[in-house]
Short mmCIF file of C-alpha atoms and ligand atoms in Angstrom, two decimals:
data_model
loop_
_atom_site.label_atom_id
_atom_site.label_comp_id
_atom_site.label_asym_id
_atom_site.label_seq_id
_atom_site.Cartn_x
_atom_site.Cartn_y
_atom_site.Cartn_z
CA SER A 1 103.55 106.80 58.55
CA ALA A 2 101.65 104.47 60.82
CA ASN A 3 102.88 103.58 64.31
CA ALA A 4 105.48 100.81 64.39
CA MET A 5 104.09 99.30 67.59
CA TRP A 6 100.37 99.22 66.85
CA GLY A 7 99.97 100.60 63.36
CA GLY A 8 99.19 97.39 61.48
CA ARG A 9 95.67 98.38 60.60
CA PHE A 10 96.39 102.07 60.08
CA GLN A 11 97.05 103.74 56.72
CA THR A 12 98.42 107.04 57.99
CA GLY A 13 100.02 108.39 61.11
CA PRO A 14 98.21 110.57 63.64
CA ASP A 15 97.46 114.23 63.18
CA ALA A 16 100.08 116.38 64.88
CA ILE A 17 97.51 117.60 67.37
CA MET A 18 96.41 114.04 68.07
CA GLN A 19 100.01 113.23 68.78
CA ALA A 20 100.26 116.12 71.19
CA ILE A 21 97.13 115.02 73.07
CA ASN A 22 98.08 111.38 73.05
CA ALA A 23 101.73 111.49 74.00
CA SER A 24 102.57 111.02 77.65
CA ILE A 25 106.31 110.61 77.10
CA GLY A 26 106.88 114.21 78.20
CA PHE A 27 105.93 113.29 81.74
CA ASP A 28 105.80 109.50 82.07
CA GLN A 29 109.53 109.27 81.33
CA ARG A 30 109.76 109.62 85.10
CA LEU A 31 108.66 105.98 85.22
CA TYR A 32 111.67 104.74 83.26
CA ALA A 33 113.32 102.84 86.13
CA GLN A 34 110.05 101.17 87.13
CA ASP A 35 109.28 100.33 83.49
CA ILE A 36 112.66 98.69 83.05
CA ALA A 37 112.38 96.82 86.36
CA GLY A 38 108.95 95.51 85.33
CA SER A 39 110.25 94.41 81.94
CA ARG A 40 113.22 92.64 83.47
CA ALA A 41 110.99 90.73 85.87
CA HIS A 42 108.60 89.90 83.04
CA ALA A 43 111.33 88.64 80.67
CA ALA A 44 113.00 86.53 83.37
CA MET A 45 109.64 84.96 84.22
CA LEU A 46 108.85 84.29 80.52
CA ALA A 47 112.17 82.43 80.20
CA ALA A 48 111.66 80.46 83.41
CA GLN A 49 108.25 79.40 82.10
CA GLY A 50 109.66 78.34 78.73
CA ILE A 51 107.74 81.08 76.90
CA LEU A 52 110.91 82.87 75.86
CA SER A 53 114.30 81.32 75.14
CA HIS A 54 117.01 81.88 77.72
CA LYS A 55 119.13 83.40 74.98
CA ASP A 56 116.47 86.01 74.17
CA ALA A 57 115.86 86.68 77.84
CA GLU A 58 119.54 87.30 78.37
CA ALA A 59 119.69 89.65 75.37
CA ILE A 60 116.65 91.52 76.76
CA ARG A 61 118.21 91.72 80.21
CA GLU A 62 121.43 93.21 78.89
CA GLY A 63 119.64 95.46 76.44
CA LEU A 64 117.41 96.85 79.19
CA LEU A 65 120.48 97.60 81.31
CA THR A 66 121.94 99.51 78.37
CA VAL A 67 118.70 101.48 77.97
CA LEU A 68 118.74 102.22 81.69
CA SER A 69 122.28 103.55 81.58
CA GLU A 70 121.54 105.62 78.47
CA ILE A 71 118.60 107.26 80.20
CA GLU A 72 120.54 107.84 83.40
CA ALA A 73 123.42 109.36 81.46
CA GLY A 74 121.00 111.73 79.75
CA LYS A 75 121.85 110.18 76.38
CA PHE A 76 118.40 108.86 75.61
CA ALA A 77 116.36 110.77 73.04
CA PHE A 78 112.72 110.84 74.13
CA ARG A 79 110.57 111.36 71.04
CA VAL A 80 106.91 112.25 70.91
CA GLU A 81 106.25 109.59 68.23
CA GLN A 82 107.05 106.98 70.84
CA GLU A 83 103.96 108.07 72.77
CA ASP A 84 104.94 106.84 76.18
CA ILE A 85 107.80 105.48 78.26
CA HIS A 86 106.73 101.88 77.62
CA MET A 87 107.09 102.15 73.86
CA ALA A 88 110.19 104.32 74.10
CA VAL A 89 112.02 101.71 76.17
CA GLU A 90 110.82 98.82 74.06
CA SER A 91 111.71 100.42 70.73
CA ARG A 92 115.18 101.39 71.93
CA LEU A 93 115.63 97.87 73.29
CA THR A 94 114.73 96.46 69.90
CA GLU A 95 117.20 98.79 68.19
CA ILE A 96 119.89 97.45 70.49
CA VAL A 97 119.10 93.72 70.63
CA GLY A 98 116.98 93.20 67.50
CA GLU A 99 114.44 90.35 67.27
CA ALA A 100 114.50 89.45 70.99
CA GLY A 101 113.26 92.92 71.87
CA LYS A 102 110.11 92.30 69.85
CA ARG A 103 109.36 89.22 71.94
CA LEU A 104 109.32 91.10 75.26
CA HIS A 105 105.69 92.13 74.96
CA THR A 106 104.46 88.51 74.91
CA ALA A 107 101.72 87.94 77.53
CA ARG A 108 101.70 91.61 78.47
CA SER A 109 99.83 94.78 77.58
CA ARG A 110 100.63 98.40 78.22
CA ASN A 111 97.59 98.31 80.48
CA ASP A 112 99.17 96.03 83.05
CA GLN A 113 102.58 97.51 82.28
CA VAL A 114 101.55 101.04 83.22
CA ALA A 115 99.63 99.73 86.22
CA VAL A 116 102.72 98.01 87.59
CA ASP A 117 105.08 100.89 86.76
CA PHE A 118 102.87 103.43 88.42
CA ARG A 119 102.30 101.28 91.49
CA LEU A 120 106.02 100.84 91.91
CA TRP A 121 106.49 104.59 91.62
CA VAL A 122 103.71 105.49 94.05
CA ARG A 123 104.92 102.82 96.47
CA ALA A 124 108.37 104.43 96.50
CA GLN A 125 106.74 107.80 97.13
CA CYS A 126 104.92 106.36 100.13
CA ASP A 127 108.31 105.34 101.51
CA ALA A 128 109.72 108.79 100.79
CA ALA A 129 106.74 110.44 102.46
CA ILE A 130 107.15 108.22 105.52
CA ASP A 131 110.82 109.22 105.76
CA GLY A 132 110.06 112.91 105.22
CA ILE A 133 107.33 112.89 107.84
CA THR A 134 109.59 111.12 110.32
CA ALA A 135 112.25 113.80 109.87
CA LEU A 136 109.68 116.51 110.49
CA MET A 137 108.36 114.70 113.56
CA ARG A 138 111.90 114.68 114.93
CA ALA A 139 112.22 118.42 114.34
CA PHE A 140 108.97 119.13 116.20
CA LEU A 141 110.00 116.76 118.98
CA LYS A 142 113.29 118.60 119.41
CA GLN A 143 111.43 121.88 119.76
CA ALA A 144 109.08 120.26 122.28
CA ASP A 145 112.02 119.02 124.30
CA LEU A 146 113.63 122.45 124.24
CA GLY A 147 110.57 124.15 125.66
CA ALA A 148 108.50 121.53 127.45
CA ASP A 149 107.54 124.14 130.07
CA TRP A 150 107.68 127.39 128.15
CA ILE A 151 104.31 129.01 128.63
CA MET A 152 102.36 130.41 125.71
CA PRO A 153 98.72 131.22 125.02
CA GLY A 154 96.55 128.47 123.71
CA PHE A 155 93.92 129.71 121.27
CA THR A 156 90.43 128.91 120.16
CA HIS A 157 88.97 131.15 117.44
CA LEU A 158 92.49 132.68 117.44
CA GLN A 159 91.39 134.34 120.70
CA THR A 160 93.34 133.73 123.88
CA ALA A 161 91.84 130.69 125.55
CA GLN A 162 94.06 129.16 128.24
CA PRO A 163 97.79 129.08 128.88
CA VAL A 164 99.50 126.05 127.37
CA THR A 165 103.08 124.93 127.00
CA TRP A 166 105.26 125.24 123.91
CA GLY A 167 106.12 121.57 124.24
CA HIS A 168 102.45 120.67 124.17
CA HIS A 169 101.85 122.71 121.01
CA MET A 170 104.85 121.13 119.26
CA LEU A 171 103.69 117.65 120.26
CA ALA A 172 100.27 118.34 118.77
CA TYR A 173 102.00 118.34 115.38
CA VAL A 174 103.93 115.18 116.23
CA GLU A 175 100.58 113.46 116.81
CA MET A 176 99.11 114.72 113.54
CA LEU A 177 102.20 113.67 111.62
CA ALA A 178 102.17 110.23 113.24
CA ARG A 179 98.67 109.69 111.88
CA ASP A 180 99.80 110.98 108.49
CA ARG A 181 102.65 108.52 108.52
CA SER A 182 100.38 105.63 109.37
CA ARG A 183 98.07 106.59 106.50
CA PHE A 184 100.97 106.18 104.07
CA GLU A 185 101.89 102.89 105.72
CA ASP A 186 98.33 101.63 105.34
CA ALA A 187 98.11 102.77 101.73
CA ARG A 188 101.42 101.15 100.95
CA ARG A 189 100.32 97.84 102.44
CA ARG A 190 97.11 97.84 100.42
CA MET A 191 98.75 98.82 97.14
CA ASN A 192 101.47 96.22 97.42
CA GLU A 193 99.89 93.73 95.02
CA CYS A 194 101.27 93.19 91.54
CA PRO A 195 99.00 93.82 88.53
CA LEU A 196 101.56 92.54 86.01
CA GLY A 197 100.15 89.60 84.07
CA ALA A 198 96.62 90.95 83.96
CA ALA A 199 97.61 91.74 80.36
CA ALA A 200 95.10 93.90 78.48
CA LEU A 201 92.25 93.10 80.88
CA ALA A 202 91.38 89.42 80.80
CA GLY A 203 94.63 87.67 81.67
CA THR A 204 96.60 85.66 79.13
CA SER A 205 96.64 82.27 77.47
CA PHE A 206 100.39 81.91 78.10
CA PRO A 207 101.45 79.88 81.16
CA ILE A 208 102.88 82.86 83.04
CA ASP A 209 103.86 82.82 86.72
CA ARG A 210 102.42 85.94 88.30
CA HIS A 211 103.62 84.94 91.74
CA ALA A 212 107.19 85.01 90.46
CA THR A 213 106.95 88.50 88.95
CA ALA A 214 105.14 89.79 92.03
CA LYS A 215 107.93 88.48 94.21
CA ALA A 216 110.69 89.78 91.96
CA LEU A 217 109.22 93.28 92.15
CA GLY A 218 108.84 93.22 95.92
CA PHE A 219 105.05 92.85 95.98
CA ASP A 220 103.30 90.75 98.61
CA ARG A 221 101.25 88.88 96.02
CA PRO A 222 99.71 89.26 92.56
CA THR A 223 96.38 91.05 92.27
CA ALA A 224 93.47 88.59 92.13
CA ASN A 225 91.28 90.02 89.38
CA SER A 226 92.67 91.04 86.01
CA LEU A 227 89.85 93.50 85.25
CA ASP A 228 90.38 95.27 88.53
CA SER A 229 94.16 95.18 88.03
CA VAL A 230 94.17 97.35 84.92
CA SER A 231 91.37 99.69 85.92
CA ASP A 232 92.29 100.36 89.55
CA ARG A 233 93.81 103.69 90.48
CA ASP A 234 92.73 103.52 94.14
CA PHE A 235 96.36 103.25 95.11
CA ALA A 236 97.08 106.64 93.56
CA LEU A 237 93.96 108.13 95.13
CA GLU A 238 94.97 106.81 98.53
CA PHE A 239 98.40 108.32 98.10
CA LEU A 240 96.82 111.63 97.12
CA SER A 241 94.32 111.49 99.96
CA ALA A 242 96.99 110.75 102.54
CA SER A 243 99.09 113.49 100.98
CA SER A 244 96.20 115.95 101.14
CA ILE A 245 95.65 115.35 104.83
CA CYS A 246 99.36 115.69 105.54
CA ALA A 247 99.49 118.84 103.39
CA MET A 248 96.61 120.28 105.39
CA HIS A 249 98.62 119.77 108.58
CA LEU A 250 101.74 121.35 107.09
CA SER A 251 99.68 124.26 105.84
CA ARG A 252 98.19 124.88 109.26
CA PHE A 253 101.62 125.15 110.78
CA ALA A 254 102.72 127.38 107.90
CA GLU A 255 99.82 129.64 108.80
CA GLU A 256 100.84 129.62 112.45
CA LEU A 257 104.39 130.57 111.47
CA VAL A 258 103.11 133.51 109.45
CA ILE A 259 101.08 134.70 112.42
CA TRP A 260 103.69 133.93 115.06
CA SER A 261 106.51 135.68 113.22
CA SER A 262 104.53 138.91 112.77
CA ALA A 263 105.51 142.04 114.71
CA GLN A 264 102.15 141.87 116.52
CA PHE A 265 102.80 138.39 117.90
CA ARG A 266 106.58 137.99 117.98
CA PHE A 267 106.26 134.38 119.17
CA VAL A 268 109.05 133.08 116.96
CA ARG A 269 112.01 134.38 115.07
CA LEU A 270 112.40 132.66 111.71
CA SER A 271 115.88 132.03 110.42
CA ASP A 272 117.31 134.14 107.59
CA LYS A 273 117.44 130.90 105.64
CA TRP A 274 113.65 130.73 105.29
CA THR A 275 112.74 134.39 104.89
CA THR A 276 113.23 137.20 102.40
CA GLY A 277 113.49 140.97 102.51
CA SER A 278 111.57 143.72 100.81
CA SER A 279 113.05 145.77 97.99
CA ILE A 280 111.63 148.99 99.46
CA MET A 281 111.08 148.44 103.20
CA PRO A 282 114.46 147.81 104.79
CA GLN A 283 113.05 146.50 108.07
CA LYS A 284 111.15 143.63 106.48
CA LYS A 285 111.81 139.97 107.01
CA ASN A 286 108.98 138.14 105.35
CA PRO A 287 108.01 134.54 106.08
CA ASP A 288 107.97 133.63 102.38
CA ALA A 289 108.75 129.97 102.78
CA ALA A 290 105.80 129.55 105.13
CA GLU A 291 103.54 131.53 102.81
CA LEU A 292 104.64 129.60 99.75
CA LEU A 293 104.07 126.30 101.48
CA ARG A 294 100.63 127.42 102.63
CA ALA A 295 99.83 128.19 98.99
CA LYS A 296 101.64 125.33 97.26
CA LEU A 297 100.21 122.61 99.46
CA GLY A 298 96.81 123.36 97.98
CA ARG A 299 98.04 121.85 94.72
CA ILE A 300 97.93 118.45 96.42
CA MET A 301 94.24 118.83 97.22
CA GLY A 302 93.70 120.01 93.66
CA ALA A 303 95.43 116.92 92.29
CA THR A 304 93.28 114.71 94.50
CA VAL A 305 90.07 116.22 93.21
CA ALA A 306 91.40 116.09 89.64
CA LEU A 307 92.09 112.38 89.77
CA PHE A 308 88.77 111.60 91.43
CA THR A 309 87.15 113.53 88.62
CA VAL A 310 89.04 111.52 85.99
CA MET A 311 88.13 108.18 87.55
CA LYS A 312 84.55 108.66 88.67
CA GLY A 313 82.99 108.32 85.25
CA LEU A 314 84.98 105.42 83.82
CA ALA A 315 83.34 102.12 83.01
CA LEU A 316 85.67 99.15 83.53
CA THR A 317 88.38 98.62 82.54
CA TYR A 318 91.18 100.81 81.17
CA SER A 319 90.33 104.03 79.39
CA LYS A 320 92.85 106.48 78.06
CA ASP A 321 91.49 109.05 80.50
CA MET A 322 93.62 107.23 83.05
CA GLN A 323 96.78 108.52 81.44
CA GLU A 324 95.85 111.81 83.15
CA ASP A 325 96.65 110.22 86.52
CA LYS A 326 100.38 110.74 86.33
CA GLU A 327 100.93 114.48 86.11
CA GLN A 328 98.63 115.00 89.08
CA VAL A 329 100.37 112.42 91.21
CA PHE A 330 103.85 113.56 90.15
CA ASP A 331 103.06 117.15 91.00
CA ALA A 332 101.43 116.23 94.31
CA ALA A 333 104.36 114.03 95.31
CA ASP A 334 106.91 116.70 94.39
CA THR A 335 104.94 119.31 96.32
CA LEU A 336 104.62 117.09 99.36
CA MET A 337 108.32 116.23 99.45
CA LEU A 338 109.28 119.87 99.03
CA GLY A 339 106.80 120.86 101.72
CA LEU A 340 108.09 118.29 104.18
CA ALA A 341 111.72 119.25 103.57
CA ALA A 342 111.06 122.99 103.83
CA MET A 343 108.94 122.59 106.94
CA THR A 344 111.59 120.42 108.58
CA GLY A 345 114.12 123.18 107.92
CA MET A 346 111.88 125.94 109.22
CA VAL A 347 110.90 124.05 112.36
CA SER A 348 114.51 123.14 113.12
CA ASP A 349 115.69 126.71 112.65
CA MET A 350 112.90 128.69 114.30
CA GLU A 351 113.60 130.32 117.66
CA ALA A 352 110.81 130.73 120.16
CA GLN A 353 110.72 134.17 121.79
CA VAL A 354 110.14 132.76 125.22
CA ALA A 355 109.50 136.01 127.09
CA ASN A 356 106.96 137.16 124.51
CA LEU A 357 105.16 133.84 124.63
CA ARG A 358 104.89 134.09 128.39
CA ALA A 359 103.71 137.71 128.36
CA ALA A 360 101.06 136.87 125.76
CA ALA A 361 99.95 133.89 127.84
CA ALA A 362 99.31 136.13 130.83
CA SER A 363 97.14 138.58 128.92
CA GLY A 364 93.63 138.23 127.61
CA PHE A 365 92.18 136.84 130.88
CA SER A 366 93.72 133.51 130.03
CA THR A 367 93.26 132.14 133.56
CA ALA A 368 89.54 132.87 133.78
CA THR A 369 88.79 129.14 133.63
CA ASP A 370 91.18 128.59 136.54
CA LEU A 371 89.23 131.17 138.54
CA ALA A 372 85.93 129.51 137.71
CA ASP A 373 87.39 126.10 138.66
CA TRP A 374 88.54 127.60 141.99
CA LEU A 375 85.01 128.81 142.76
CA VAL A 376 83.71 125.30 142.10
CA ARG A 377 86.44 123.55 144.05
CA GLU A 378 86.74 125.93 147.03
CA LEU A 379 83.28 127.42 147.41
CA GLY A 380 81.21 124.58 146.02
CA LEU A 381 79.54 126.75 143.39
CA PRO A 382 77.89 124.94 140.48
CA PHE A 383 80.11 125.41 137.40
CA ARG A 384 77.49 127.46 135.54
CA GLU A 385 77.28 129.93 138.43
CA ALA A 386 81.07 130.04 138.75
CA HIS A 387 81.23 130.78 135.03
CA HIS A 388 78.87 133.71 135.48
CA VAL A 389 80.73 135.14 138.50
CA THR A 390 84.03 134.88 136.62
CA GLY A 391 82.51 136.50 133.55
CA THR A 392 81.41 139.44 135.68
CA LEU A 393 84.95 139.76 137.08
CA VAL A 394 86.40 139.66 133.56
CA GLY A 395 84.02 142.49 132.58
CA MET A 396 85.15 144.44 135.63
CA ALA A 397 88.84 143.96 134.79
CA GLU A 398 88.26 144.91 131.18
CA LYS A 399 86.57 148.15 132.27
CA LYS A 400 89.43 148.87 134.64
CA GLY A 401 91.96 148.08 131.89
CA CYS A 402 93.79 145.39 133.86
CA ASP A 403 94.17 141.62 133.93
CA LEU A 404 92.44 139.34 136.44
CA PRO A 405 95.32 139.15 138.96
CA GLU A 406 95.32 142.96 139.19
CA LEU A 407 91.80 143.13 140.62
CA THR A 408 91.76 143.74 144.37
CA LEU A 409 90.27 141.23 146.79
CA ALA A 410 87.59 143.79 147.67
CA GLU A 411 86.62 144.15 144.03
CA MET A 412 86.36 140.38 143.75
CA GLN A 413 84.29 140.12 146.90
CA SER A 414 81.90 142.71 145.55
CA VAL A 415 80.92 140.09 142.97
CA HIS A 416 81.00 137.09 145.29
CA SER A 417 81.51 137.57 149.03
CA GLY A 418 83.00 134.11 149.55
CA ILE A 419 86.14 134.82 147.49
CA ARG A 420 89.33 134.64 149.57
CA GLN A 421 92.91 135.92 149.20
CA ASP A 422 94.18 132.48 148.12
CA VAL A 423 92.24 132.82 144.86
CA PHE A 424 95.25 134.77 143.60
CA ASP A 425 97.30 131.57 143.73
CA VAL A 426 95.39 130.18 140.76
CA LEU A 427 95.47 133.30 138.62
CA GLY A 428 99.09 132.92 137.54
CA VAL A 429 99.95 131.17 134.29
CA GLU A 430 102.43 128.74 135.89
CA ASN A 431 99.78 127.51 138.23
CA SER A 432 97.40 127.24 135.36
CA VAL A 433 99.58 125.00 133.19
CA ASN A 434 100.95 123.02 136.13
CA SER A 435 97.42 122.20 137.26
CA ARG A 436 96.38 120.68 133.92
CA ARG A 437 97.76 117.26 134.66
CA SER A 438 94.95 115.23 133.15
CA TYR A 439 96.24 112.64 130.69
CA GLY A 440 97.13 114.42 127.46
CA GLY A 441 96.92 117.80 129.18
CA THR A 442 99.31 120.71 128.91
CA SER A 443 101.18 120.45 132.22
CA PRO A 444 104.94 120.07 131.82
CA VAL A 445 104.70 116.75 133.70
CA GLN A 446 102.37 115.32 131.07
CA VAL A 447 104.30 116.92 128.23
CA ARG A 448 107.61 115.48 129.43
CA ALA A 449 106.06 112.03 129.66
CA GLN A 450 104.84 112.32 126.06
CA ILE A 451 108.23 113.60 124.91
CA ALA A 452 109.90 110.58 126.47
CA LEU A 453 107.46 108.26 124.68
CA TRP A 454 108.10 109.91 121.34
CA GLN A 455 111.84 109.92 121.83
CA ASP A 456 111.58 106.16 122.29
CA ARG A 457 109.35 105.66 119.27
CA LEU A 458 111.45 107.84 117.00
CA ALA A 459 114.83 106.55 118.20
N1 LIG B 1 100.52 105.87 78.38
C1 LIG B 1 99.44 105.07 78.81
C2 LIG B 1 98.96 105.51 80.18
O1 LIG B 1 99.62 106.24 80.80
C3 LIG B 1 99.86 103.63 78.89
C4 LIG B 1 98.76 102.66 78.72
C5 LIG B 1 98.25 102.73 77.35
N2 LIG B 1 97.37 101.65 77.07
C6 LIG B 1 96.59 101.70 76.01
N3 LIG B 1 95.83 100.69 75.81
N4 LIG B 1 96.59 102.70 75.20
O2 LIG B 1 97.90 105.18 80.63
#
């Protein structure tokens, strides 16, 4: 039989396959709380404007609360014939309160209804992301504080570059995450306009009060253009874009954890809580959580591309294509929250292997730049020439199978006669990190100053 909500002009019901394609109830039931909140605000406003009787509005209010508690108690039967959460809630409401339920949809369309529901949902996810990121920032900050002056190798090209401090490396992630957090804050601010009342696309002839519904739902203001209101999914794309960038950061640290926990690096020991064993190799402790995050976080980028692809070809205003927005955003949000929680756990529980970090920092000619800087500072060599002299000394040490500090003074002087004994003072890793006091540099002095700033900001 034809659909009870919109089937007036239809003779028969949809083909079963049509129903399967069309129904979003299987996933958009996650919007139930937002849908009910939107309907409550709408009904209250209709009554205040004299569009709906106070008696009907009261029946709707109570009926919606009953629907809410049925859903929350798991007693609500979601049926594919109801298509989506909007019709499921409304038809149950009408079963409960009768006639008044049928008046709820006055001056409203599912187009503005889904737009407001989804905005409310994505807005809440922005808040959850901000909280999750803040928790992870705190975990990194704690690690930074623990090892502000632990020395480790800094890498470029994953080749030893210069010694850095553990605290500095941890704070690098705090900076990235702070930008991630601000992206969610920005997105939230921009999306916080209420599309409810745009109706199907053109607005409505009823004397509604959009400012009242916007306020009731915690929006800063109503959206200003009804066409834009029902066709905009920028807010979801901004959420996905911010999520993608954050996911990229999490994935980079996941990759570092995989590398750092390997037997070849032994920079960190991961907790038993975030690792698994092998069914055949008894010695194994695999960084599965880090690997899974590295893999799973890619889903967020996939969702971002998927929604861009849905939206890029749509003429204004609403097209049913847009129903494909939700699964992508739901999956991305779930993945992000899981990623943030897992990463917070792993970062909190990981143990730096301080002696290994230090030993690795001292190998690989990591203080070659310090030597070149010494030649510039002490002998007045142009940097390019100092670079060349140092490169020759590195080649010499490599041939000899030793590190730079193990070359003799005579060997050094054979490359440049001006080199003096005190050059050895700059070849140690402590000297190297302590000397990098430029603002934002790796010296423990700078790192401690940044830690103090972040402790303040995150207090
Ligand atoms: N389930 C639909 C969606 O998610 C709701 C809006 C339907 N509007 C319409 N005119 N068919 O987009």
